[in-house]
mmCIF file of C-alpha atoms in Angstrom:
data_model
loop_
_atom_site.group_PDB
_atom_site.id
_atom_site.type_symbol
_atom_site.label_atom_id
_atom_site.label_comp_id
_atom_site.label_asym_id
_atom_site.label_seq_id
_atom_site.Cartn_x
_atom_site.Cartn_y
_atom_site.Cartn_z
ATOM 1 C CA MET A 1 -99.840 145.195 -142.659
ATOM 2 C CA ASN A 2 -96.246 144.466 -143.601
ATOM 3 C CA ASN A 3 -94.419 145.306 -140.408
ATOM 4 C CA VAL A 4 -93.368 141.893 -139.099
ATOM 5 C CA ALA A 5 -91.505 141.817 -135.772
ATOM 6 C CA THR A 6 -88.428 139.639 -136.227
ATOM 7 C CA GLN A 7 -85.506 138.817 -133.993
ATOM 8 C CA GLU A 8 -82.623 136.396 -134.014
ATOM 9 C CA PRO A 9 -83.555 133.303 -132.010
ATOM 10 C CA VAL A 10 -81.581 133.576 -128.800
ATOM 11 C CA GLY A 11 -82.179 131.512 -125.715
ATOM 12 C CA LEU A 12 -82.549 128.157 -127.440
ATOM 13 C CA PRO A 13 -82.063 124.977 -125.360
ATOM 14 C CA ASP A 14 -78.369 124.059 -125.230
ATOM 15 C CA MET A 15 -78.583 120.445 -124.026
ATOM 16 C CA LYS A 16 -80.818 117.370 -123.788
ATOM 17 C CA VAL A 17 -81.740 115.390 -120.694
ATOM 18 C CA SER A 18 -82.815 111.780 -120.305
ATOM 19 C CA ILE A 19 -86.314 111.490 -118.867
ATOM 20 C CA ARG A 20 -85.284 108.150 -117.366
ATOM 21 C CA GLN A 21 -82.551 109.826 -115.320
ATOM 22 C CA VAL A 22 -84.361 113.069 -114.494
ATOM 23 C CA PHE A 23 -87.971 111.921 -114.048
ATOM 24 C CA GLY A 24 -87.590 108.203 -113.367
ATOM 25 C CA ILE A 25 -89.752 107.249 -116.363
ATOM 26 C CA ASP A 26 -88.740 104.107 -118.256
ATOM 27 C CA SER A 27 -88.220 105.641 -121.701
ATOM 28 C CA ASP A 28 -85.316 106.466 -123.993
ATOM 29 C CA LEU A 29 -86.847 109.861 -124.788
ATOM 30 C CA GLN A 30 -84.548 112.856 -124.444
ATOM 31 C CA VAL A 31 -85.924 116.354 -123.960
ATOM 32 C CA PRO A 32 -84.354 119.740 -124.770
ATOM 33 C CA ALA A 33 -83.238 121.648 -121.695
ATOM 34 C CA TYR A 34 -81.016 124.481 -120.503
ATOM 35 C CA SER A 35 -77.740 124.034 -118.685
ATOM 36 C CA GLU A 36 -78.268 127.151 -116.562
ATOM 37 C CA PRO A 37 -81.446 128.530 -114.938
ATOM 38 C CA ASP A 38 -82.554 132.158 -115.139
ATOM 39 C CA GLU A 39 -84.764 134.240 -112.857
ATOM 40 C CA HIS A 40 -87.981 132.827 -114.346
ATOM 41 C CA VAL A 41 -87.101 129.160 -113.739
ATOM 42 C CA PRO A 42 -89.140 127.730 -110.815
ATOM 43 C CA ASP A 43 -87.364 126.310 -107.778
ATOM 44 C CA ILE A 44 -86.943 122.532 -107.722
ATOM 45 C CA ASP A 45 -88.915 120.612 -105.099
ATOM 46 C CA PRO A 46 -86.673 117.569 -104.549
ATOM 47 C CA ASP A 47 -89.521 115.579 -102.937
ATOM 48 C CA TYR A 48 -91.982 116.087 -105.779
ATOM 49 C CA ARG A 49 -93.606 112.893 -107.102
ATOM 50 C CA PHE A 50 -94.366 112.906 -110.827
ATOM 51 C CA ASP A 51 -97.501 111.368 -112.297
ATOM 52 C CA ARG A 52 -96.301 109.383 -115.320
ATOM 53 C CA PRO A 53 -99.054 110.171 -117.902
ATOM 54 C CA THR A 54 -99.157 113.852 -116.935
ATOM 55 C CA THR A 55 -95.359 114.127 -116.984
ATOM 56 C CA LEU A 56 -95.153 112.548 -120.445
ATOM 57 C CA ALA A 57 -97.855 114.916 -121.733
ATOM 58 C CA ILE A 58 -96.030 117.975 -120.363
ATOM 59 C CA LEU A 59 -92.672 116.751 -121.678
ATOM 60 C CA ALA A 60 -94.229 116.341 -125.136
ATOM 61 C CA GLY A 61 -95.254 119.976 -124.859
ATOM 62 C CA PHE A 62 -91.687 121.039 -124.169
ATOM 63 C CA ALA A 63 -89.975 118.662 -126.600
ATOM 64 C CA LYS A 64 -92.350 118.871 -129.569
ATOM 65 C CA ASN A 65 -93.986 122.262 -129.007
ATOM 66 C CA ARG A 66 -97.414 120.794 -128.340
ATOM 67 C CA ARG A 67 -100.175 122.819 -126.668
ATOM 68 C CA VAL A 68 -100.975 120.936 -123.436
ATOM 69 C CA ILE A 69 -103.966 121.430 -121.137
ATOM 70 C CA VAL A 70 -103.974 119.701 -117.729
ATOM 71 C CA THR A 71 -107.419 119.125 -116.214
ATOM 72 C CA GLY A 72 -108.439 117.811 -112.812
ATOM 73 C CA TYR A 73 -110.010 118.656 -109.474
ATOM 74 C CA HIS A 74 -108.804 121.497 -107.290
ATOM 75 C CA GLY A 75 -105.776 120.584 -105.202
ATOM 76 C CA THR A 76 -104.358 117.871 -107.462
ATOM 77 C CA GLY A 77 -101.304 120.038 -108.241
ATOM 78 C CA LYS A 78 -101.844 120.739 -111.943
ATOM 79 C CA SER A 79 -99.868 123.981 -112.120
ATOM 80 C CA THR A 80 -97.169 122.674 -109.776
ATOM 81 C CA HIS A 81 -96.682 119.667 -112.044
ATOM 82 C CA ILE A 82 -95.922 121.912 -115.037
ATOM 83 C CA GLU A 83 -93.637 124.085 -112.908
ATOM 84 C CA GLN A 84 -91.674 121.115 -111.558
ATOM 85 C CA VAL A 85 -91.108 119.731 -115.057
ATOM 86 C CA ALA A 86 -89.928 123.192 -116.178
ATOM 87 C CA ALA A 87 -87.680 123.455 -113.100
ATOM 88 C CA ARG A 88 -85.837 120.256 -114.025
ATOM 89 C CA LEU A 89 -85.393 121.444 -117.600
ATOM 90 C CA ASN A 90 -84.246 124.909 -116.421
ATOM 91 C CA TRP A 91 -86.971 126.256 -118.726
ATOM 92 C CA PRO A 92 -88.284 129.727 -117.809
ATOM 93 C CA CYS A 93 -91.927 129.425 -116.731
ATOM 94 C CA VAL A 94 -94.532 132.127 -116.020
ATOM 95 C CA ARG A 95 -98.040 131.534 -114.645
ATOM 96 C CA VAL A 96 -101.030 133.765 -115.334
ATOM 97 C CA ASN A 97 -104.328 133.228 -113.516
ATOM 98 C CA LEU A 98 -107.209 133.873 -115.893
ATOM 99 C CA ASP A 99 -109.589 135.192 -113.272
ATOM 100 C CA SER A 100 -112.244 137.786 -114.070
ATOM 101 C CA HIS A 101 -109.804 140.625 -113.376
ATOM 102 C CA ILE A 102 -107.503 139.719 -116.302
ATOM 103 C CA SER A 103 -108.561 141.814 -119.277
ATOM 104 C CA ARG A 104 -107.590 141.902 -122.919
ATOM 105 C CA ILE A 105 -105.420 144.961 -122.190
ATOM 106 C CA ASP A 106 -103.483 143.060 -119.485
ATOM 107 C CA LEU A 107 -102.840 140.281 -121.949
ATOM 108 C CA VAL A 108 -102.015 142.286 -125.087
ATOM 109 C CA GLY A 109 -100.643 145.574 -123.731
ATOM 110 C CA LYS A 110 -101.543 149.243 -123.833
ATOM 111 C CA ASP A 111 -100.258 152.712 -124.534
ATOM 112 C CA SER A 112 -98.441 154.217 -121.564
ATOM 113 C CA ILE A 113 -97.100 157.706 -120.934
ATOM 114 C CA VAL A 114 -93.356 157.702 -120.274
ATOM 115 C CA VAL A 115 -90.749 160.430 -119.893
ATOM 116 C CA ARG A 116 -87.977 160.511 -122.509
ATOM 117 C CA ASP A 117 -85.393 163.279 -122.648
ATOM 118 C CA GLY A 118 -87.498 165.338 -120.274
ATOM 119 C CA LYS A 119 -90.624 165.039 -122.419
ATOM 120 C CA GLN A 120 -93.755 163.012 -121.920
ATOM 121 C CA VAL A 121 -94.348 160.623 -124.803
ATOM 122 C CA THR A 122 -96.794 157.824 -125.415
ATOM 123 C CA GLU A 123 -95.437 154.394 -126.212
ATOM 124 C CA PHE A 124 -96.918 150.918 -126.375
ATOM 125 C CA ARG A 125 -96.020 148.544 -123.537
ATOM 126 C CA ASP A 126 -96.364 144.837 -124.322
ATOM 127 C CA GLY A 127 -98.681 142.770 -122.169
ATOM 128 C CA ILE A 128 -97.741 139.332 -120.841
ATOM 129 C CA LEU A 129 -98.687 137.482 -124.044
ATOM 130 C CA PRO A 130 -96.570 139.432 -126.592
ATOM 131 C CA TRP A 131 -93.670 139.480 -124.142
ATOM 132 C CA ALA A 132 -93.781 135.721 -123.500
ATOM 133 C CA LEU A 133 -94.341 134.976 -127.175
ATOM 134 C CA GLN A 134 -91.045 136.663 -128.052
ATOM 135 C CA HIS A 135 -88.987 134.798 -125.439
ATOM 136 C CA ASN A 136 -88.136 131.229 -124.440
ATOM 137 C CA ILE A 137 -90.981 131.224 -121.924
ATOM 138 C CA ALA A 138 -93.307 128.391 -120.936
ATOM 139 C CA LEU A 139 -96.517 130.363 -120.374
ATOM 140 C CA VAL A 140 -99.100 128.664 -118.145
ATOM 141 C CA PHE A 141 -102.700 129.891 -118.079
ATOM 142 C CA ASP A 142 -104.261 128.804 -114.778
ATOM 143 C CA GLU A 143 -108.059 128.483 -114.426
ATOM 144 C CA TYR A 144 -108.292 128.455 -118.203
ATOM 145 C CA ASP A 145 -111.999 127.637 -118.136
ATOM 146 C CA ALA A 146 -112.711 130.783 -116.095
ATOM 147 C CA GLY A 147 -111.297 133.238 -118.662
ATOM 148 C CA ARG A 148 -113.380 136.082 -120.078
ATOM 149 C CA PRO A 149 -114.550 135.633 -123.706
ATOM 150 C CA ASP A 150 -112.574 138.657 -124.991
ATOM 151 C CA VAL A 151 -109.427 137.249 -123.383
ATOM 152 C CA MET A 152 -110.017 133.760 -124.732
ATOM 153 C CA PHE A 153 -110.252 134.958 -128.321
ATOM 154 C CA VAL A 154 -106.881 136.696 -127.970
ATOM 155 C CA ILE A 155 -105.344 133.445 -126.716
ATOM 156 C CA GLN A 156 -106.918 131.519 -129.579
ATOM 157 C CA ARG A 157 -104.724 133.410 -132.030
ATOM 158 C CA VAL A 158 -101.546 131.870 -130.604
ATOM 159 C CA LEU A 159 -102.798 128.338 -130.009
ATOM 160 C CA GLU A 160 -101.561 127.252 -133.406
ATOM 161 C CA VAL A 161 -97.952 126.113 -133.095
ATOM 162 C CA SER A 162 -96.981 128.548 -135.844
ATOM 163 C CA GLY A 163 -99.539 131.074 -134.591
ATOM 164 C CA ARG A 164 -98.473 134.666 -134.929
ATOM 165 C CA LEU A 165 -100.001 137.371 -132.781
ATOM 166 C CA THR A 166 -101.331 140.375 -134.689
ATOM 167 C CA LEU A 167 -101.319 143.624 -132.734
ATOM 168 C CA LEU A 168 -103.820 145.702 -134.679
ATOM 169 C CA ASP A 169 -103.112 148.844 -132.655
ATOM 170 C CA GLN A 170 -99.420 148.632 -133.523
ATOM 171 C CA ASN A 171 -99.695 147.405 -137.105
ATOM 172 C CA LYS A 172 -97.357 144.639 -136.003
ATOM 173 C CA VAL A 173 -97.233 140.867 -136.310
ATOM 174 C CA ILE A 174 -95.272 138.957 -133.664
ATOM 175 C CA LYS A 175 -93.709 135.656 -134.638
ATOM 176 C CA PRO A 176 -93.348 133.156 -131.779
ATOM 177 C CA HIS A 177 -89.902 132.461 -130.383
ATOM 178 C CA PRO A 178 -88.810 128.902 -131.307
ATOM 179 C CA SER A 179 -88.713 127.996 -127.602
ATOM 180 C CA PHE A 180 -92.022 129.588 -126.583
ATOM 181 C CA ARG A 181 -94.339 126.980 -125.047
ATOM 182 C CA LEU A 182 -97.979 127.223 -124.014
ATOM 183 C CA PHE A 183 -99.754 125.264 -121.275
ATOM 184 C CA SER A 184 -102.967 125.669 -119.325
ATOM 185 C CA THR A 185 -104.783 124.139 -116.369
ATOM 186 C CA ALA A 186 -108.526 123.773 -115.900
ATOM 187 C CA ASN A 187 -110.966 122.206 -113.458
ATOM 188 C CA THR A 188 -113.247 121.108 -116.297
ATOM 189 C CA VAL A 189 -112.463 119.802 -119.754
ATOM 190 C CA GLY A 190 -113.945 122.742 -121.632
ATOM 191 C CA LEU A 191 -117.557 121.591 -121.385
ATOM 192 C CA GLY A 192 -118.518 123.945 -118.574
ATOM 193 C CA ASP A 193 -119.358 122.968 -115.005
ATOM 194 C CA THR A 194 -121.877 120.138 -115.092
ATOM 195 C CA THR A 195 -121.323 119.207 -111.430
ATOM 196 C CA GLY A 196 -121.947 122.535 -109.685
ATOM 197 C CA LEU A 197 -118.515 122.351 -108.041
ATOM 198 C CA TYR A 198 -116.811 125.153 -109.959
ATOM 199 C CA HIS A 199 -118.841 128.324 -110.166
ATOM 200 C CA GLY A 200 -117.507 130.811 -112.691
ATOM 201 C CA THR A 201 -116.191 128.243 -115.148
ATOM 202 C CA GLN A 202 -117.534 128.407 -118.665
ATOM 203 C CA GLN A 203 -117.781 126.304 -121.742
ATOM 204 C CA ILE A 204 -114.762 126.726 -123.987
ATOM 205 C CA ASN A 205 -115.325 127.340 -127.684
ATOM 206 C CA GLN A 206 -114.949 123.939 -129.370
ATOM 207 C CA GLY A 207 -112.820 125.445 -132.116
ATOM 208 C CA GLN A 208 -110.452 126.593 -129.411
ATOM 209 C CA MET A 209 -110.411 123.246 -127.588
ATOM 210 C CA ASP A 210 -109.475 121.572 -130.872
ATOM 211 C CA ARG A 211 -106.326 123.708 -130.941
ATOM 212 C CA TRP A 212 -105.081 122.147 -127.695
ATOM 213 C CA SER A 213 -103.200 119.197 -129.108
ATOM 214 C CA ILE A 214 -102.816 117.269 -125.815
ATOM 215 C CA VAL A 215 -105.323 116.986 -122.953
ATOM 216 C CA THR A 216 -104.298 115.112 -119.805
ATOM 217 C CA THR A 217 -106.110 114.584 -116.505
ATOM 218 C CA LEU A 218 -104.353 114.690 -113.133
ATOM 219 C CA ASN A 219 -106.085 112.927 -110.249
ATOM 220 C CA TYR A 220 -105.359 112.960 -106.535
ATOM 221 C CA LEU A 221 -102.347 110.940 -105.413
ATOM 222 C CA PRO A 222 -102.749 107.402 -104.090
ATOM 223 C CA HIS A 223 -102.861 107.378 -100.280
ATOM 224 C CA ASP A 224 -99.436 105.787 -99.693
ATOM 225 C CA GLN A 225 -97.683 108.118 -102.153
ATOM 226 C CA GLU A 226 -99.104 111.162 -100.417
ATOM 227 C CA VAL A 227 -98.049 109.812 -97.018
ATOM 228 C CA ASN A 228 -94.495 109.448 -98.363
ATOM 229 C CA ILE A 229 -94.504 113.022 -99.677
ATOM 230 C CA VAL A 230 -95.768 114.507 -96.398
ATOM 231 C CA ALA A 231 -93.259 112.394 -94.446
ATOM 232 C CA ALA A 232 -90.425 113.639 -96.665
ATOM 233 C CA LYS A 233 -91.502 117.240 -96.066
ATOM 234 C CA THR A 234 -91.904 116.803 -92.302
ATOM 235 C CA PRO A 235 -88.956 114.663 -91.116
ATOM 236 C CA GLN A 236 -89.981 115.151 -87.460
ATOM 237 C CA TYR A 237 -92.671 112.528 -88.148
ATOM 238 C CA ASP A 238 -90.120 110.011 -89.438
ATOM 239 C CA SER A 239 -91.079 107.224 -87.049
ATOM 240 C CA ASP A 240 -93.718 104.488 -86.908
ATOM 241 C CA ASP A 241 -95.996 106.605 -84.701
ATOM 242 C CA GLY A 242 -95.350 109.684 -86.815
ATOM 243 C CA ARG A 243 -96.273 107.919 -90.033
ATOM 244 C CA LYS A 244 -99.500 106.664 -88.419
ATOM 245 C CA ILE A 245 -100.421 110.278 -87.650
ATOM 246 C CA ILE A 246 -99.586 111.343 -91.211
ATOM 247 C CA SER A 247 -101.599 108.428 -92.600
ATOM 248 C CA ALA A 248 -104.626 109.577 -90.574
ATOM 249 C CA MET A 249 -104.145 113.151 -91.822
ATOM 250 C CA VAL A 250 -104.042 111.962 -95.433
ATOM 251 C CA ALA A 251 -107.099 109.757 -94.819
ATOM 252 C CA LEU A 252 -108.959 112.862 -93.626
ATOM 253 C CA ALA A 253 -107.803 114.739 -96.723
ATOM 254 C CA ASP A 254 -109.114 111.843 -98.846
ATOM 255 C CA LEU A 255 -112.512 112.177 -97.134
ATOM 256 C CA THR A 256 -112.622 115.920 -97.897
ATOM 257 C CA ARG A 257 -111.927 115.186 -101.555
ATOM 258 C CA ALA A 258 -114.658 112.546 -101.735
ATOM 259 C CA GLY A 259 -117.010 114.925 -99.918
ATOM 260 C CA PHE A 260 -116.097 117.736 -102.291
ATOM 261 C CA ILE A 261 -116.754 115.581 -105.361
ATOM 262 C CA ALA A 262 -120.077 114.456 -103.843
ATOM 263 C CA GLY A 263 -121.039 118.063 -103.158
ATOM 264 C CA ASP A 264 -121.133 117.643 -99.344
ATOM 265 C CA ILE A 265 -118.449 120.278 -98.687
ATOM 266 C CA SER A 266 -117.104 123.171 -100.726
ATOM 267 C CA THR A 267 -113.468 123.205 -99.560
ATOM 268 C CA VAL A 268 -110.905 120.495 -100.180
ATOM 269 C CA MET A 269 -107.562 119.618 -98.611
ATOM 270 C CA SER A 270 -104.638 119.552 -101.017
ATOM 271 C CA PRO A 271 -101.352 117.755 -100.283
ATOM 272 C CA ARG A 272 -99.918 121.193 -99.474
ATOM 273 C CA THR A 273 -102.633 121.654 -96.813
ATOM 274 C CA VAL A 274 -101.710 118.316 -95.211
ATOM 275 C CA ILE A 275 -98.039 119.300 -95.110
ATOM 276 C CA THR A 276 -98.944 122.647 -93.514
ATOM 277 C CA TRP A 277 -101.162 120.845 -90.973
ATOM 278 C CA ALA A 278 -98.298 118.529 -90.001
ATOM 279 C CA GLU A 279 -95.901 121.479 -89.680
ATOM 280 C CA ASN A 280 -98.409 123.448 -87.589
ATOM 281 C CA ALA A 281 -99.010 120.461 -85.320
ATOM 282 C CA ARG A 282 -95.286 120.433 -84.634
ATOM 283 C CA ILE A 283 -95.376 124.171 -83.811
ATOM 284 C CA PHE A 284 -98.242 123.634 -81.359
ATOM 285 C CA GLY A 285 -96.556 120.870 -79.408
ATOM 286 C CA GLY A 286 -98.155 117.968 -81.242
ATOM 287 C CA ASP A 287 -101.746 119.219 -80.770
ATOM 288 C CA ILE A 288 -103.203 117.656 -83.954
ATOM 289 C CA GLY A 289 -106.770 118.862 -83.392
ATOM 290 C CA PHE A 290 -105.817 122.469 -82.639
ATOM 291 C CA ALA A 291 -103.521 122.556 -85.670
ATOM 292 C CA PHE A 292 -106.349 121.120 -87.830
ATOM 293 C CA ARG A 293 -108.642 123.976 -86.792
ATOM 294 C CA LEU A 294 -106.050 126.643 -87.547
ATOM 295 C CA THR A 295 -104.834 125.070 -90.787
ATOM 296 C CA PHE A 296 -108.088 124.049 -92.448
ATOM 297 C CA LEU A 297 -111.293 124.075 -90.421
ATOM 298 C CA ASN A 298 -111.354 127.850 -89.909
ATOM 299 C CA LYS A 299 -111.229 128.328 -93.698
ATOM 300 C CA CYS A 300 -114.460 126.364 -94.167
ATOM 301 C CA ASP A 301 -118.092 127.374 -94.115
ATOM 302 C CA GLU A 302 -119.503 127.079 -90.591
ATOM 303 C CA VAL A 303 -122.350 124.826 -91.730
ATOM 304 C CA GLU A 304 -119.789 122.320 -93.045
ATOM 305 C CA ARG A 305 -117.645 122.174 -89.914
ATOM 306 C CA SER A 306 -119.731 119.457 -88.265
ATOM 307 C CA THR A 307 -119.138 117.258 -91.330
ATOM 308 C CA LEU A 308 -115.405 117.904 -91.107
ATOM 309 C CA ALA A 309 -115.439 117.159 -87.365
ATOM 310 C CA GLU A 310 -117.054 113.832 -88.236
ATOM 311 C CA TYR A 311 -114.269 113.151 -90.747
ATOM 312 C CA TYR A 312 -111.735 113.901 -87.993
ATOM 313 C CA GLN A 313 -113.433 111.490 -85.586
ATOM 314 C CA ARG A 314 -113.452 108.748 -88.240
ATOM 315 C CA CYS A 315 -109.743 109.101 -89.007
ATOM 316 C CA PHE A 316 -108.338 109.692 -85.510
ATOM 317 C CA GLY A 317 -110.827 107.637 -83.479
ATOM 318 C CA LYS A 318 -111.673 110.524 -81.163
ATOM 319 C CA GLU A 319 -113.743 113.679 -81.169
ATOM 320 C CA LEU A 320 -112.251 116.914 -82.474
ATOM 321 C CA PRO A 321 -111.389 118.818 -79.266
ATOM 322 C CA PRO A 322 -112.840 122.287 -78.646
ATOM 323 C CA SER A 323 -110.885 125.260 -79.913
ATOM 324 C CA SER A 324 -108.825 125.801 -76.784
ATOM 325 C CA GLY A 325 -105.299 125.037 -77.895
ATOM 326 C CA LYS A 326 -104.546 123.557 -74.463
ATOM 327 C CA GLY A 327 -101.246 121.833 -74.256
ATOM 328 C CA GLY A 328 -100.080 123.577 -77.387
ATOM 329 C CA LYS A 329 -96.618 124.766 -76.426
ATOM 330 C CA LEU A 330 -94.798 126.490 -79.237
ATOM 331 C CA HIS A 331 -91.892 124.461 -80.659
#
């Protein structure tokens, strides 16, 4: 097997940025970055709040080519955190959700029939992994602990920093691009689901976990920080009364998260859900209860809705109104 795929390293970072200036972290560390974005660079969210330990872990992945896995409960913003770091570095970033529908063929590639010079010929088309491996791509595997075993063993081959990918079907060995980076997110830390909260997650081979050089945990935001984020995203609530409403919304979201962790409910409100709720309330003429039903409650199991109505009563000091939408003029 002597056919080694080689290419001149193009697309290397052409500048360095100060993490103090870009991320507001008190450190002299400078990180490689690109002066210009391309089509795979995520959009910057100017209101995004960075968690310091998680940001440092992700930056180490970019700067020192470390394999970083971000764990935490659903809705904490694990994937978004990686994307927002990549966005500020102008680093191309691609996410792949490792659900049960992703197969080894999707990851590695397959033979496809194409037409060349009027004739049908068979040629190998790279899957997402060989393609990303050969480019300056930050590849993010979401729901890493839900991946199928055959898929996980393919990924294990490239977890080494110098890991080459062997395509047996093609008699080819792919050498990683110098600026290829690998990240993943997971609800568990590779030990399987011991809480019963995440059906479908599996234990990760310990030999594979050892190849992830950095593991960081991202928790839910502190209450006041989340209020500030929602307020920044919904300027129509930029008043004392408006912030009180947002604070109550975030308090309700906090209760759903505690209830989710305790196993009382199976759906949780993320910061994005709270922002959507606030926006929808504005659309429906300030009808907070009606917007809550349409934004979140109707997504939940019917047997859990009484619990959520109780959360609403606790946070807003009044019963959740019936689903009438009265008074909800469109704005």
